[in-house]
Each structure stands twice: as structure tokens, then as C-alpha cells.
Amino acid sequence: MPPAPPLPSVTVVLDRHDDTLHTHTALAAHHPPSGRITLHPGPGTTSETGLAHDLLAALGKPPLLPGRFPGGRQPAWEAATAWMTALPVTRLTVLRAHRLTARRTMRLLQLQARTGIHLTLICHRPHLPAALHQALRTADYSVTADFEAARRRYYGTPIAEPPPADEPAAPASRWLTLPALDRLVSYDSPRPCAAPCTPPPIVWRHRPPPVPLTAHTAQRVAHRLHAATAHPRLAAAVVAALFTGASLQQLATARPRDYDDATATLALHDRARYTDGCAAHPVPPWAGVFLRAAACFTRLVSGEDQELLAALGDRGHLLRVAETARLRPPQPPAARRKGPVGRVEWDWRERQQAERYEAMPASRVRPSRR
């Protein structure tokens, strides 16, 4: 593999007089689609996890990750690292850096080491405080008090013109009904392959392929999922269900090695051939960011042998993420509903197929071979 490019030097900006111009300029540079994040740490907290939550919020995500985690420690830093690796984020500017503890600063330096971002720390004091100086001892950094030099760091070189303000997104109050989610809670039961497996490209022999999302619908789905959860694996599982039409059981067979970013393919396993067998599915361009984030997150948290996407025990969390994003499969007619109005029925198609099978005359049911 080619050697990793050298890390950019950390820049420390000394805002000697706590001038509001520095703060306003740094906040104006915040524009995630352009790769620029400005982090304004919440006051009154010194915890490392709190800083990670602030970073997730700056990325436009709810800070809490659903689910249980080993040791009760929420992997917020791993999630933030995964998203910053997958998203086109190249610059992180941190306000009020003089309030950071040495451990919080080290967390930011570790984040830079893993993502290669340009890190700028704004110290609203004439001198570096002891904690910041201690954390930077092993880092390559420079100090500037020049406003124009600082501004170039906030925006990059050459300085990009501040983009027009984003139009406020319409509230995602209306459901997106997506037929590809019909099988998400299917009752099939494939298992992961125990030995290394290189599946061939998918051949749709037993069921039609899911209809690809239009560019507009894919954009809406991506926007909603980014805002619905900070959990990379749950978001990626919903996305994978949309372009594979697979059930949660089959999605849970994927491991980090089953996603190939270079060829944009995701392998799912089914050696017993409950559905389509082991097969590699093409990943549409809009979905790649979610798969890259999930692969990075899984490697940071669990390693290569854990699920790339949601695990079987994550079913409840997975469905809640989809419902938070207002995504659902087609729903039954009012006369066929089993639950109260307003509740999503995820297994309606499965129930319908089971009822049809049970209603078949015995003469039409093929006897089992013994």
C-alpha cells in the first residue's frame, strides 16, 4: 500500500482579546457539504463523551446512539470518527479551545490522526493555557494571532466565498413509502459463511430486483437518515435494505470485508439458498457514504468479525431509526390492518403470503420428501 500522506500541521489561533469577529467568522465557515465543520463545545461540561456529542451535533446528527454497548460505554468518538472519515469533511475548527482539558484535546488529535483533517484550535486568550500546551507537546503545530491567516484556516486556501444560506428543509412529516423495505422483517434465516467466501454478482432468479430509487428520492432518504441517527451501522442497514431488498437476517451476514469500496459492491451470504444465495450487490453512489461509515465504525468498535450492518438483536432499534426517518414499506388497506391507525406494520406482506399458503387446498401443497 502507498504510504499515508503526512498529517497537516495543527493550527492554534490566539484570539488575544476574545474578539467576536473570530467567533462569527469561524461560525460562518461551518458548512458540512463543503467539508467544513465548526465545533462550538457546549459550556459547563469537561467530559470527553460530551465533546463527541457536540461533534456529532455539528455534523447534523442526534448525539445519542441507540443500543447497548460493551462496558456501558457509548462509542460516540468512534461514530464521529466514522462519519468524518466517510463524509467529505476536510476541516475542523474548534472554538473555545482554551477551555479544553488535556484529554479532550488529545481526543481531537487522535481524530485528526485517523481522518487526516485540518484541525484549527481557537484559543480566546493571549497565551496557550497549560492543559492545551501539554496536549500539543507531541503534535506538529503552529501558532498565529493574525486574523487573515486564521480565516484562511477556517475556509481553506484559496478562501471560498461563503455559500448562500441553505433553505430550511421541509419537515420530514410525510412518510416515504418504499417497496424495497417489504422484506426487511422477512422470516427467512440465512447465516454468515464460516469460511472465506467471494460471492458472484447477484442474479435475480427467485424475485425481482428492487426498483432503484430516483435521484430525488435517494437524496431525500439520505438526508432523512443522516438526521435520524448517529449510529453508522443502523443507518447503513436501512440503506442496504433499499438497494438489496434483503431481510434483516441476510443483512446481518455481512462483515466489514464484504463491502468493497473500490468496486462499490456489498456481499450478502445465504449458503442454504433461502433466497438468492451468496451474492454481491452493486452499491449505488448515494449509498456509499453510509457503507463507508459503517465499515469504519465496525472496525473501530468490534473488528473484522462482527456484523457490518445491524445485528439480529438490533431489530427494534433498526425499525425505530427507519420510522424516525419516516420511511416505511407499503401499508395494508384500512380493512386489513392489525394494529392501531398510525402504527407502521412491517410484516404485512409476510402475513399475507402466510395466509395464502395456509388457504391453499391440501392437494396443492407439495408433500415433503423423506
mmCIF file of C-alpha atoms in Angstrom:
data_model
loop_
_atom_site.group_PDB
_atom_site.id
_atom_site.type_symbol
_atom_site.label_atom_id
_atom_site.label_comp_id
_atom_site.label_asym_id
_atom_site.label_seq_id
_atom_site.Cartn_x
_atom_site.Cartn_y
_atom_site.Cartn_z
ATOM 1 C CA MET A 1 0.000 0.000 0.000
ATOM 2 C CA PRO A 2 1.234 3.549 -0.666
ATOM 3 C CA PRO A 3 2.462 5.422 2.397
ATOM 4 C CA ALA A 4 -0.132 7.538 4.163
ATOM 5 C CA PRO A 5 0.187 11.254 3.400
ATOM 6 C CA PRO A 6 1.687 13.315 6.226
ATOM 7 C CA LEU A 7 -0.781 14.877 8.632
ATOM 8 C CA PRO A 8 -1.385 18.602 8.195
ATOM 9 C CA SER A 9 0.001 20.745 10.967
ATOM 10 C CA VAL A 10 -2.426 21.753 13.717
ATOM 11 C CA THR A 11 -3.046 25.489 13.824
ATOM 12 C CA VAL A 12 -3.628 27.297 17.114
ATOM 13 C CA VAL A 13 -5.239 30.703 16.705
ATOM 14 C CA LEU A 14 -4.661 33.176 19.544
ATOM 15 C CA ASP A 15 -7.667 35.480 19.763
ATOM 16 C CA ARG A 16 -5.963 37.726 22.280
ATOM 17 C CA HIS A 17 -8.925 39.943 23.118
ATOM 18 C CA ASP A 18 -11.755 37.417 22.645
ATOM 19 C CA ASP A 19 -12.918 39.385 19.610
ATOM 20 C CA THR A 20 -16.371 38.431 18.354
ATOM 21 C CA LEU A 21 -15.032 38.741 14.803
ATOM 22 C CA HIS A 22 -13.086 35.483 15.235
ATOM 23 C CA THR A 23 -16.121 33.666 16.602
ATOM 24 C CA HIS A 24 -18.509 34.958 13.943
ATOM 25 C CA THR A 25 -16.047 34.203 11.133
ATOM 26 C CA ALA A 26 -15.431 30.665 12.348
ATOM 27 C CA LEU A 27 -19.164 30.001 12.721
ATOM 28 C CA ALA A 28 -19.837 31.424 9.255
ATOM 29 C CA ALA A 29 -17.322 28.974 7.788
ATOM 30 C CA HIS A 30 -19.345 25.998 9.072
ATOM 31 C CA HIS A 31 -20.767 24.237 6.018
ATOM 32 C CA PRO A 32 -20.614 20.406 6.107
ATOM 33 C CA PRO A 33 -21.450 19.925 2.394
ATOM 34 C CA SER A 34 -18.289 21.917 1.630
ATOM 35 C CA GLY A 35 -16.266 19.844 4.091
ATOM 36 C CA ARG A 36 -16.034 22.475 6.835
ATOM 37 C CA ILE A 37 -17.139 21.852 10.425
ATOM 38 C CA THR A 38 -17.023 24.429 13.202
ATOM 39 C CA LEU A 39 -17.343 22.907 16.653
ATOM 40 C CA HIS A 40 -18.569 25.133 19.469
ATOM 41 C CA PRO A 41 -18.220 22.967 22.603
ATOM 42 C CA GLY A 42 -21.139 23.190 24.990
ATOM 43 C CA PRO A 43 -20.394 25.143 28.174
ATOM 44 C CA GLY A 44 -20.349 23.512 31.557
ATOM 45 C CA THR A 45 -19.006 20.095 30.567
ATOM 46 C CA THR A 46 -15.494 18.682 30.633
ATOM 47 C CA SER A 47 -16.235 15.085 29.649
ATOM 48 C CA GLU A 48 -14.719 13.509 26.557
ATOM 49 C CA THR A 49 -18.056 11.933 25.621
ATOM 50 C CA GLY A 50 -19.752 15.329 25.856
ATOM 51 C CA LEU A 51 -17.288 16.712 23.310
ATOM 52 C CA ALA A 52 -18.020 13.786 20.975
ATOM 53 C CA HIS A 53 -21.738 14.506 21.321
ATOM 54 C CA ASP A 54 -21.083 18.143 20.401
ATOM 55 C CA LEU A 55 -19.167 16.966 17.343
ATOM 56 C CA LEU A 56 -21.988 14.663 16.237
ATOM 57 C CA ALA A 57 -24.418 17.545 16.640
ATOM 58 C CA ALA A 58 -22.133 19.740 14.499
ATOM 59 C CA LEU A 59 -22.334 17.013 11.855
ATOM 60 C CA GLY A 60 -26.118 17.358 11.927
ATOM 61 C CA LYS A 61 -26.823 14.190 13.875
ATOM 62 C CA PRO A 62 -28.613 13.393 17.130
ATOM 63 C CA PRO A 63 -25.812 12.892 19.650
ATOM 64 C CA LEU A 64 -27.078 9.717 21.339
ATOM 65 C CA LEU A 65 -26.500 6.287 19.813
ATOM 66 C CA PRO A 66 -29.284 3.730 20.370
ATOM 67 C CA GLY A 67 -28.483 0.271 21.697
ATOM 68 C CA ARG A 68 -26.379 -1.338 24.378
ATOM 69 C CA PHE A 69 -22.618 -1.352 24.227
ATOM 70 C CA PRO A 70 -19.865 -3.325 25.995
ATOM 71 C CA GLY A 71 -18.984 -1.892 29.361
ATOM 72 C CA GLY A 72 -21.836 0.584 29.108
ATOM 73 C CA ARG A 73 -19.579 2.982 27.171
ATOM 74 C CA GLN A 74 -21.280 4.654 24.265
ATOM 75 C CA PRO A 75 -18.892 4.663 21.257
ATOM 76 C CA ALA A 76 -19.581 8.294 20.411
ATOM 77 C CA TRP A 77 -15.998 9.062 19.370
ATOM 78 C CA GLU A 78 -15.937 6.013 17.111
ATOM 79 C CA ALA A 79 -19.192 7.156 15.496
ATOM 80 C CA ALA A 80 -17.890 10.699 14.998
ATOM 81 C CA THR A 81 -14.647 9.341 13.533
ATOM 82 C CA ALA A 82 -16.554 7.042 11.182
ATOM 83 C CA TRP A 83 -18.790 9.813 9.857
ATOM 84 C CA MET A 84 -15.897 12.236 9.423
ATOM 85 C CA THR A 85 -13.995 9.530 7.537
ATOM 86 C CA ALA A 86 -16.921 8.778 5.235
ATOM 87 C CA LEU A 87 -18.265 12.294 4.710
ATOM 88 C CA PRO A 88 -16.292 14.868 2.701
ATOM 89 C CA VAL A 89 -15.102 16.661 5.851
ATOM 90 C CA THR A 90 -11.631 18.150 5.479
ATOM 91 C CA ARG A 91 -11.566 20.971 8.067
ATOM 92 C CA LEU A 92 -12.492 21.094 11.741
ATOM 93 C CA THR A 93 -12.355 24.399 13.612
ATOM 94 C CA VAL A 94 -12.822 24.276 17.394
ATOM 95 C CA LEU A 95 -13.908 27.382 19.273
ATOM 96 C CA ARG A 96 -13.151 27.989 22.978
ATOM 97 C CA ALA A 97 -10.165 25.652 22.797
ATOM 98 C CA HIS A 98 -8.645 27.305 25.879
ATOM 99 C CA ARG A 99 -11.337 25.534 27.920
ATOM 100 C CA LEU A 100 -10.406 22.063 26.696
ATOM 101 C CA THR A 101 -8.801 19.653 29.112
ATOM 102 C CA ALA A 102 -5.645 17.865 28.011
ATOM 103 C CA ARG A 103 -7.631 14.632 27.495
ATOM 104 C CA ARG A 104 -10.245 16.326 25.326
ATOM 105 C CA THR A 105 -7.509 17.916 23.231
ATOM 106 C CA MET A 106 -5.836 14.511 22.861
ATOM 107 C CA ARG A 107 -9.146 13.136 21.592
ATOM 108 C CA LEU A 108 -9.180 15.788 18.889
ATOM 109 C CA LEU A 109 -5.583 14.997 17.957
ATOM 110 C CA GLN A 110 -6.450 11.293 17.708
ATOM 111 C CA LEU A 111 -9.396 12.194 15.499
ATOM 112 C CA GLN A 112 -7.068 14.157 13.233
ATOM 113 C CA ALA A 113 -4.609 11.259 13.098
ATOM 114 C CA ARG A 114 -7.354 8.882 11.934
ATOM 115 C CA THR A 115 -9.077 11.182 9.467
ATOM 116 C CA GLY A 116 -6.330 13.494 8.207
ATOM 117 C CA ILE A 117 -8.451 16.613 8.702
ATOM 118 C CA HIS A 118 -7.072 20.143 9.003
ATOM 119 C CA LEU A 119 -7.534 20.940 12.701
ATOM 120 C CA THR A 120 -7.682 24.528 13.949
ATOM 121 C CA LEU A 121 -7.973 25.332 17.658
ATOM 122 C CA ILE A 122 -9.074 28.849 18.594
ATOM 123 C CA CYS A 123 -7.765 29.950 21.974
ATOM 124 C CA HIS A 124 -9.507 33.122 23.111
ATOM 125 C CA ARG A 125 -6.599 34.137 25.308
ATOM 126 C CA PRO A 126 -3.237 35.873 24.724
ATOM 127 C CA HIS A 127 -1.334 32.696 25.691
ATOM 128 C CA LEU A 128 -1.806 28.938 25.487
ATOM 129 C CA PRO A 129 -3.211 27.547 28.750
ATOM 130 C CA ALA A 130 -1.219 24.797 30.429
ATOM 131 C CA ALA A 131 -3.622 21.960 29.502
ATOM 132 C CA LEU A 132 -3.558 22.855 25.810
ATOM 133 C CA HIS A 133 0.215 23.280 25.815
ATOM 134 C CA GLN A 134 0.630 19.879 27.477
ATOM 135 C CA ALA A 135 -1.571 18.094 24.933
ATOM 136 C CA LEU A 136 0.219 19.691 21.974
ATOM 137 C CA ARG A 137 3.730 18.671 23.080
ATOM 138 C CA THR A 138 3.783 15.661 20.747
ATOM 139 C CA ALA A 139 1.914 17.351 17.875
ATOM 140 C CA ASP A 140 3.190 19.324 14.904
ATOM 141 C CA TYR A 141 1.517 22.690 15.396
ATOM 142 C CA SER A 142 1.890 26.371 14.664
ATOM 143 C CA VAL A 143 0.528 29.442 16.437
ATOM 144 C CA THR A 144 -0.856 32.555 14.798
ATOM 145 C CA ALA A 145 -2.552 35.717 16.023
ATOM 146 C CA ASP A 146 -3.125 37.102 12.518
ATOM 147 C CA PHE A 147 -6.815 37.292 11.632
ATOM 148 C CA GLU A 148 -6.407 36.795 7.875
ATOM 149 C CA ALA A 149 -4.171 33.764 8.396
ATOM 150 C CA ALA A 150 -6.749 32.361 10.783
ATOM 151 C CA ARG A 151 -9.553 32.994 8.312
ATOM 152 C CA ARG A 152 -7.653 31.064 5.643
ATOM 153 C CA ARG A 153 -7.547 28.136 8.040
ATOM 154 C CA TYR A 154 -11.281 28.305 8.674
ATOM 155 C CA TYR A 155 -12.128 28.310 4.976
ATOM 156 C CA GLY A 156 -9.117 26.735 3.322
ATOM 157 C CA THR A 157 -6.815 28.173 0.680
ATOM 158 C CA PRO A 158 -7.904 29.795 -1.515
ATOM 159 C CA ILE A 159 -10.697 31.144 0.646
ATOM 160 C CA ALA A 160 -14.020 30.003 -0.696
ATOM 161 C CA GLU A 161 -16.789 32.511 -0.754
ATOM 162 C CA PRO A 162 -19.321 31.824 1.992
ATOM 163 C CA PRO A 163 -22.098 29.759 0.375
ATOM 164 C CA PRO A 164 -25.631 31.098 0.332
ATOM 165 C CA ALA A 165 -27.642 30.127 3.366
ATOM 166 C CA ASP A 166 -29.281 26.756 2.953
ATOM 167 C CA GLU A 167 -33.002 26.883 2.516
ATOM 168 C CA PRO A 168 -34.664 25.370 5.548
ATOM 169 C CA ALA A 169 -35.549 21.792 4.768
ATOM 170 C CA ALA A 170 -39.210 20.929 4.796
ATOM 171 C CA PRO A 171 -40.068 18.891 7.867
ATOM 172 C CA ALA A 172 -39.988 15.165 7.172
ATOM 173 C CA SER A 173 -43.530 14.738 8.370
ATOM 174 C CA ARG A 174 -44.766 12.848 5.331
ATOM 175 C CA TRP A 175 -43.933 9.173 5.037
ATOM 176 C CA LEU A 176 -41.833 7.856 2.187
ATOM 177 C CA THR A 177 -43.355 4.501 1.234
ATOM 178 C CA LEU A 178 -40.604 2.296 -0.203
ATOM 179 C CA PRO A 179 -41.476 -1.177 -1.578
ATOM 180 C CA ALA A 180 -37.866 -2.354 -1.123
ATOM 181 C CA LEU A 181 -38.499 -2.429 2.654
ATOM 182 C CA ASP A 182 -41.190 -5.113 2.254
ATOM 183 C CA ARG A 183 -38.806 -7.948 3.196
ATOM 184 C CA LEU A 184 -36.870 -6.209 5.965
ATOM 185 C CA VAL A 185 -38.636 -8.303 8.634
ATOM 186 C CA SER A 186 -38.935 -11.417 6.478
ATOM 187 C CA TYR A 187 -38.878 -14.772 8.227
ATOM 188 C CA ASP A 188 -36.032 -16.250 6.154
ATOM 189 C CA SER A 189 -32.966 -17.299 8.121
ATOM 190 C CA PRO A 190 -29.670 -17.240 6.198
ATOM 191 C CA ARG A 191 -26.444 -17.419 8.169
ATOM 192 C CA PRO A 192 -22.995 -15.957 7.540
ATOM 193 C CA CYS A 193 -20.438 -18.162 5.830
ATOM 194 C CA ALA A 194 -17.932 -19.717 8.221
ATOM 195 C CA ALA A 195 -15.187 -19.941 5.590
ATOM 196 C CA PRO A 196 -13.982 -17.098 3.356
ATOM 197 C CA CYS A 197 -16.474 -16.542 0.574
ATOM 198 C CA THR A 198 -16.246 -14.435 -2.587
ATOM 199 C CA PRO A 199 -19.782 -14.322 -3.944
ATOM 200 C CA PRO A 200 -20.540 -13.735 -7.631
ATOM 201 C CA PRO A 201 -22.646 -10.779 -8.753
ATOM 202 C CA ILE A 202 -26.316 -11.071 -7.844
ATOM 203 C CA VAL A 203 -28.565 -12.854 -10.342
ATOM 204 C CA TRP A 204 -32.227 -12.225 -9.603
ATOM 205 C CA ARG A 205 -33.674 -15.694 -10.189
ATOM 206 C CA HIS A 206 -36.235 -16.007 -7.391
ATOM 207 C CA ARG A 207 -37.527 -12.478 -7.004
ATOM 208 C CA PRO A 208 -37.443 -9.237 -8.958
ATOM 209 C CA PRO A 209 -34.731 -6.749 -8.023
ATOM 210 C CA PRO A 210 -35.814 -3.724 -6.003
ATOM 211 C CA VAL A 211 -36.654 -0.749 -8.165
ATOM 212 C CA PRO A 212 -33.757 1.752 -7.937
ATOM 213 C CA LEU A 213 -34.615 4.980 -6.174
ATOM 214 C CA THR A 214 -34.833 8.085 -8.276
ATOM 215 C CA ALA A 215 -32.128 10.683 -7.664
ATOM 216 C CA HIS A 216 -34.628 12.910 -5.865
ATOM 217 C CA THR A 217 -35.925 10.113 -3.619
ATOM 218 C CA ALA A 218 -32.394 8.895 -2.850
ATOM 219 C CA GLN A 219 -31.438 12.433 -1.807
ATOM 220 C CA ARG A 220 -34.466 12.658 0.483
ATOM 221 C CA VAL A 221 -33.744 9.247 2.021
ATOM 222 C CA ALA A 222 -30.085 10.123 2.636
ATOM 223 C CA HIS A 223 -30.989 13.480 4.171
ATOM 224 C CA ARG A 224 -33.542 11.908 6.497
ATOM 225 C CA LEU A 225 -31.251 9.099 7.638
ATOM 226 C CA HIS A 226 -28.355 11.462 8.307
ATOM 227 C CA ALA A 227 -30.647 13.463 10.582
ATOM 228 C CA ALA A 228 -32.357 10.447 12.158
ATOM 229 C CA THR A 229 -29.397 8.671 13.762
ATOM 230 C CA ALA A 230 -25.696 8.951 14.543
ATOM 231 C CA HIS A 231 -25.348 5.148 14.505
ATOM 232 C CA PRO A 232 -23.469 4.258 11.285
ATOM 233 C CA ARG A 233 -24.447 0.583 11.243
ATOM 234 C CA LEU A 234 -28.173 1.162 11.710
ATOM 235 C CA ALA A 235 -28.247 3.873 9.038
ATOM 236 C CA ALA A 236 -26.277 1.656 6.652
ATOM 237 C CA ALA A 237 -28.612 -1.298 7.288
ATOM 238 C CA VAL A 238 -31.660 0.716 6.224
ATOM 239 C CA VAL A 239 -29.785 1.924 3.147
ATOM 240 C CA ALA A 240 -28.629 -1.598 2.254
ATOM 241 C CA ALA A 241 -32.191 -2.894 2.531
ATOM 242 C CA LEU A 242 -33.253 -0.322 -0.054
ATOM 243 C CA PHE A 243 -30.823 -1.426 -2.786
ATOM 244 C CA THR A 244 -30.776 -5.176 -1.996
ATOM 245 C CA GLY A 245 -34.361 -5.806 -0.886
ATOM 246 C CA ALA A 246 -32.844 -8.139 1.732
ATOM 247 C CA SER A 247 -34.182 -9.116 5.120
ATOM 248 C CA LEU A 248 -32.513 -8.200 8.396
ATOM 249 C CA GLN A 249 -31.381 -11.824 8.750
ATOM 250 C CA GLN A 250 -29.473 -11.626 5.494
ATOM 251 C CA LEU A 251 -28.146 -8.121 6.104
ATOM 252 C CA ALA A 252 -26.686 -9.430 9.375
ATOM 253 C CA THR A 253 -24.480 -11.880 7.427
ATOM 254 C CA ALA A 254 -22.274 -9.061 6.084
ATOM 255 C CA ARG A 255 -18.895 -8.376 7.658
ATOM 256 C CA PRO A 256 -16.599 -5.373 7.048
ATOM 257 C CA ARG A 257 -14.630 -7.347 4.449
ATOM 258 C CA ASP A 258 -17.867 -7.863 2.479
ATOM 259 C CA TYR A 259 -18.003 -4.202 1.494
ATOM 260 C CA ASP A 260 -15.573 -3.298 -1.293
ATOM 261 C CA ASP A 261 -15.380 0.455 -1.697
ATOM 262 C CA ALA A 262 -13.184 0.196 -4.799
ATOM 263 C CA THR A 263 -15.716 -1.870 -6.750
ATOM 264 C CA ALA A 264 -18.783 -0.452 -4.923
ATOM 265 C CA THR A 265 -20.186 -3.876 -4.034
ATOM 266 C CA LEU A 266 -21.713 -5.373 -0.891
ATOM 267 C CA ALA A 267 -21.682 -9.157 -0.432
ATOM 268 C CA LEU A 268 -24.526 -10.853 1.439
ATOM 269 C CA HIS A 269 -24.455 -14.535 2.331
ATOM 270 C CA ASP A 270 -27.025 -17.301 2.072
ATOM 271 C CA ARG A 271 -25.272 -20.647 1.637
ATOM 272 C CA ALA A 272 -28.506 -22.578 2.217
ATOM 273 C CA ARG A 273 -30.105 -20.535 -0.606
ATOM 274 C CA TYR A 274 -33.189 -19.366 1.254
ATOM 275 C CA THR A 275 -33.337 -16.513 -1.254
ATOM 276 C CA ASP A 276 -30.619 -15.711 -3.800
ATOM 277 C CA GLY A 277 -27.610 -17.498 -2.350
ATOM 278 C CA CYS A 278 -24.350 -15.721 -1.581
ATOM 279 C CA ALA A 279 -24.187 -12.751 -3.921
ATOM 280 C CA ALA A 280 -22.510 -9.372 -4.398
ATOM 281 C CA HIS A 281 -24.864 -6.412 -4.828
ATOM 282 C CA PRO A 282 -23.852 -3.191 -6.602
ATOM 283 C CA VAL A 283 -23.873 -0.215 -4.229
ATOM 284 C CA PRO A 284 -25.409 2.927 -5.760
ATOM 285 C CA PRO A 285 -23.268 6.070 -5.412
ATOM 286 C CA TRP A 286 -25.623 7.770 -2.945
ATOM 287 C CA ALA A 287 -25.365 4.808 -0.547
ATOM 288 C CA GLY A 288 -21.569 4.581 -0.439
ATOM 289 C CA VAL A 289 -21.107 7.117 2.362
ATOM 290 C CA PHE A 290 -23.260 5.030 4.710
ATOM 291 C CA LEU A 291 -21.394 1.791 3.936
ATOM 292 C CA ARG A 292 -18.013 3.502 4.379
ATOM 293 C CA ALA A 293 -19.091 4.915 7.738
ATOM 294 C CA ALA A 294 -20.406 1.520 8.886
ATOM 295 C CA ALA A 295 -17.193 -0.265 7.857
ATOM 296 C CA CYS A 296 -15.004 2.276 9.680
ATOM 297 C CA PHE A 297 -17.226 2.212 12.783
ATOM 298 C CA THR A 298 -17.305 -1.590 12.989
ATOM 299 C CA ARG A 299 -13.528 -1.865 12.686
ATOM 300 C CA LEU A 300 -13.026 0.757 15.412
ATOM 301 C CA VAL A 301 -15.539 -0.812 17.797
ATOM 302 C CA SER A 302 -15.512 -4.545 17.137
ATOM 303 C CA GLY A 303 -13.054 -5.611 14.467
ATOM 304 C CA GLU A 304 -13.398 -7.610 11.258
ATOM 305 C CA ASP A 305 -15.507 -10.480 12.594
ATOM 306 C CA GLN A 306 -18.551 -8.523 13.739
ATOM 307 C CA GLU A 307 -21.600 -7.516 11.739
ATOM 308 C CA LEU A 308 -21.049 -4.693 9.278
ATOM 309 C CA LEU A 309 -24.725 -3.756 9.445
ATOM 310 C CA ALA A 310 -27.383 -4.184 12.107
ATOM 311 C CA ALA A 311 -27.277 -7.424 14.089
ATOM 312 C CA LEU A 312 -30.344 -9.583 14.707
ATOM 313 C CA GLY A 313 -30.686 -8.145 18.209
ATOM 314 C CA ASP A 314 -30.878 -4.640 16.734
ATOM 315 C CA ARG A 315 -34.235 -5.224 15.059
ATOM 316 C CA GLY A 316 -36.193 -2.881 17.327
ATOM 317 C CA HIS A 317 -33.585 -0.125 17.068
ATOM 318 C CA LEU A 318 -33.399 -0.556 13.292
ATOM 319 C CA LEU A 319 -37.147 -0.187 12.804
ATOM 320 C CA ARG A 320 -37.218 2.841 15.091
ATOM 321 C CA VAL A 321 -34.492 4.513 13.020
ATOM 322 C CA ALA A 322 -36.486 3.893 9.838
ATOM 323 C CA GLU A 323 -39.648 5.234 11.452
ATOM 324 C CA THR A 324 -37.810 8.284 12.819
ATOM 325 C CA ALA A 325 -36.730 8.986 9.233
ATOM 326 C CA ARG A 326 -40.372 8.443 8.179
ATOM 327 C CA LEU A 327 -39.501 5.505 5.917
ATOM 328 C CA ARG A 328 -41.832 2.502 5.696
ATOM 329 C CA PRO A 329 -42.908 -0.338 3.409
ATOM 330 C CA PRO A 330 -46.305 -0.273 1.682
ATOM 331 C CA GLN A 331 -49.070 -0.494 4.259
ATOM 332 C CA PRO A 332 -52.188 -2.698 4.259
ATOM 333 C CA PRO A 333 -55.608 -1.329 3.350
ATOM 334 C CA ALA A 334 -57.555 0.005 6.320
ATOM 335 C CA ALA A 335 -59.743 -3.121 6.392
ATOM 336 C CA ARG A 336 -56.666 -5.386 6.709
ATOM 337 C CA ARG A 337 -54.855 -3.507 9.462
ATOM 338 C CA LYS A 338 -53.992 -5.447 12.602
ATOM 339 C CA GLY A 339 -52.741 -2.536 14.678
ATOM 340 C CA PRO A 340 -53.945 0.966 15.513
ATOM 341 C CA VAL A 341 -54.020 3.657 12.854
ATOM 342 C CA GLY A 342 -50.661 5.396 12.584
ATOM 343 C CA ARG A 343 -48.530 2.421 13.591
ATOM 344 C CA VAL A 344 -46.291 1.010 10.861
ATOM 345 C CA GLU A 345 -46.990 -2.635 10.026
ATOM 346 C CA TRP A 346 -43.671 -4.072 8.896
ATOM 347 C CA ASP A 347 -44.759 -7.687 8.378
ATOM 348 C CA TRP A 348 -47.957 -7.190 6.404
ATOM 349 C CA ARG A 349 -46.618 -8.782 3.198
ATOM 350 C CA GLU A 350 -45.192 -11.728 5.128
ATOM 351 C CA ARG A 351 -48.519 -12.280 6.873
ATOM 352 C CA GLN A 352 -50.348 -12.057 3.559
ATOM 353 C CA GLN A 353 -48.123 -14.701 1.976
ATOM 354 C CA ALA A 354 -48.500 -16.979 5.003
ATOM 355 C CA GLU A 355 -52.304 -16.643 4.887
ATOM 356 C CA ARG A 356 -52.343 -17.504 1.187
ATOM 357 C CA TYR A 357 -50.256 -20.586 1.827
ATOM 358 C CA GLU A 358 -52.499 -21.739 4.682
ATOM 359 C CA ALA A 359 -55.575 -21.248 2.497
ATOM 360 C CA MET A 360 -54.243 -23.495 -0.277
ATOM 361 C CA PRO A 361 -56.071 -26.853 -0.652
ATOM 362 C CA ALA A 362 -54.114 -29.779 0.720
ATOM 363 C CA SER A 363 -53.947 -31.329 -2.757
ATOM 364 C CA ARG A 364 -51.951 -28.330 -3.998
ATOM 365 C CA VAL A 365 -49.421 -28.404 -1.179
ATOM 366 C CA ARG A 366 -46.438 -30.420 -2.324
ATOM 367 C CA PRO A 367 -45.659 -33.172 0.215
ATOM 368 C CA SER A 368 -42.216 -33.134 1.753
ATOM 369 C CA ARG A 369 -39.723 -35.703 0.509
ATOM 370 C CA ARG A 370 -38.400 -38.177 3.018
#
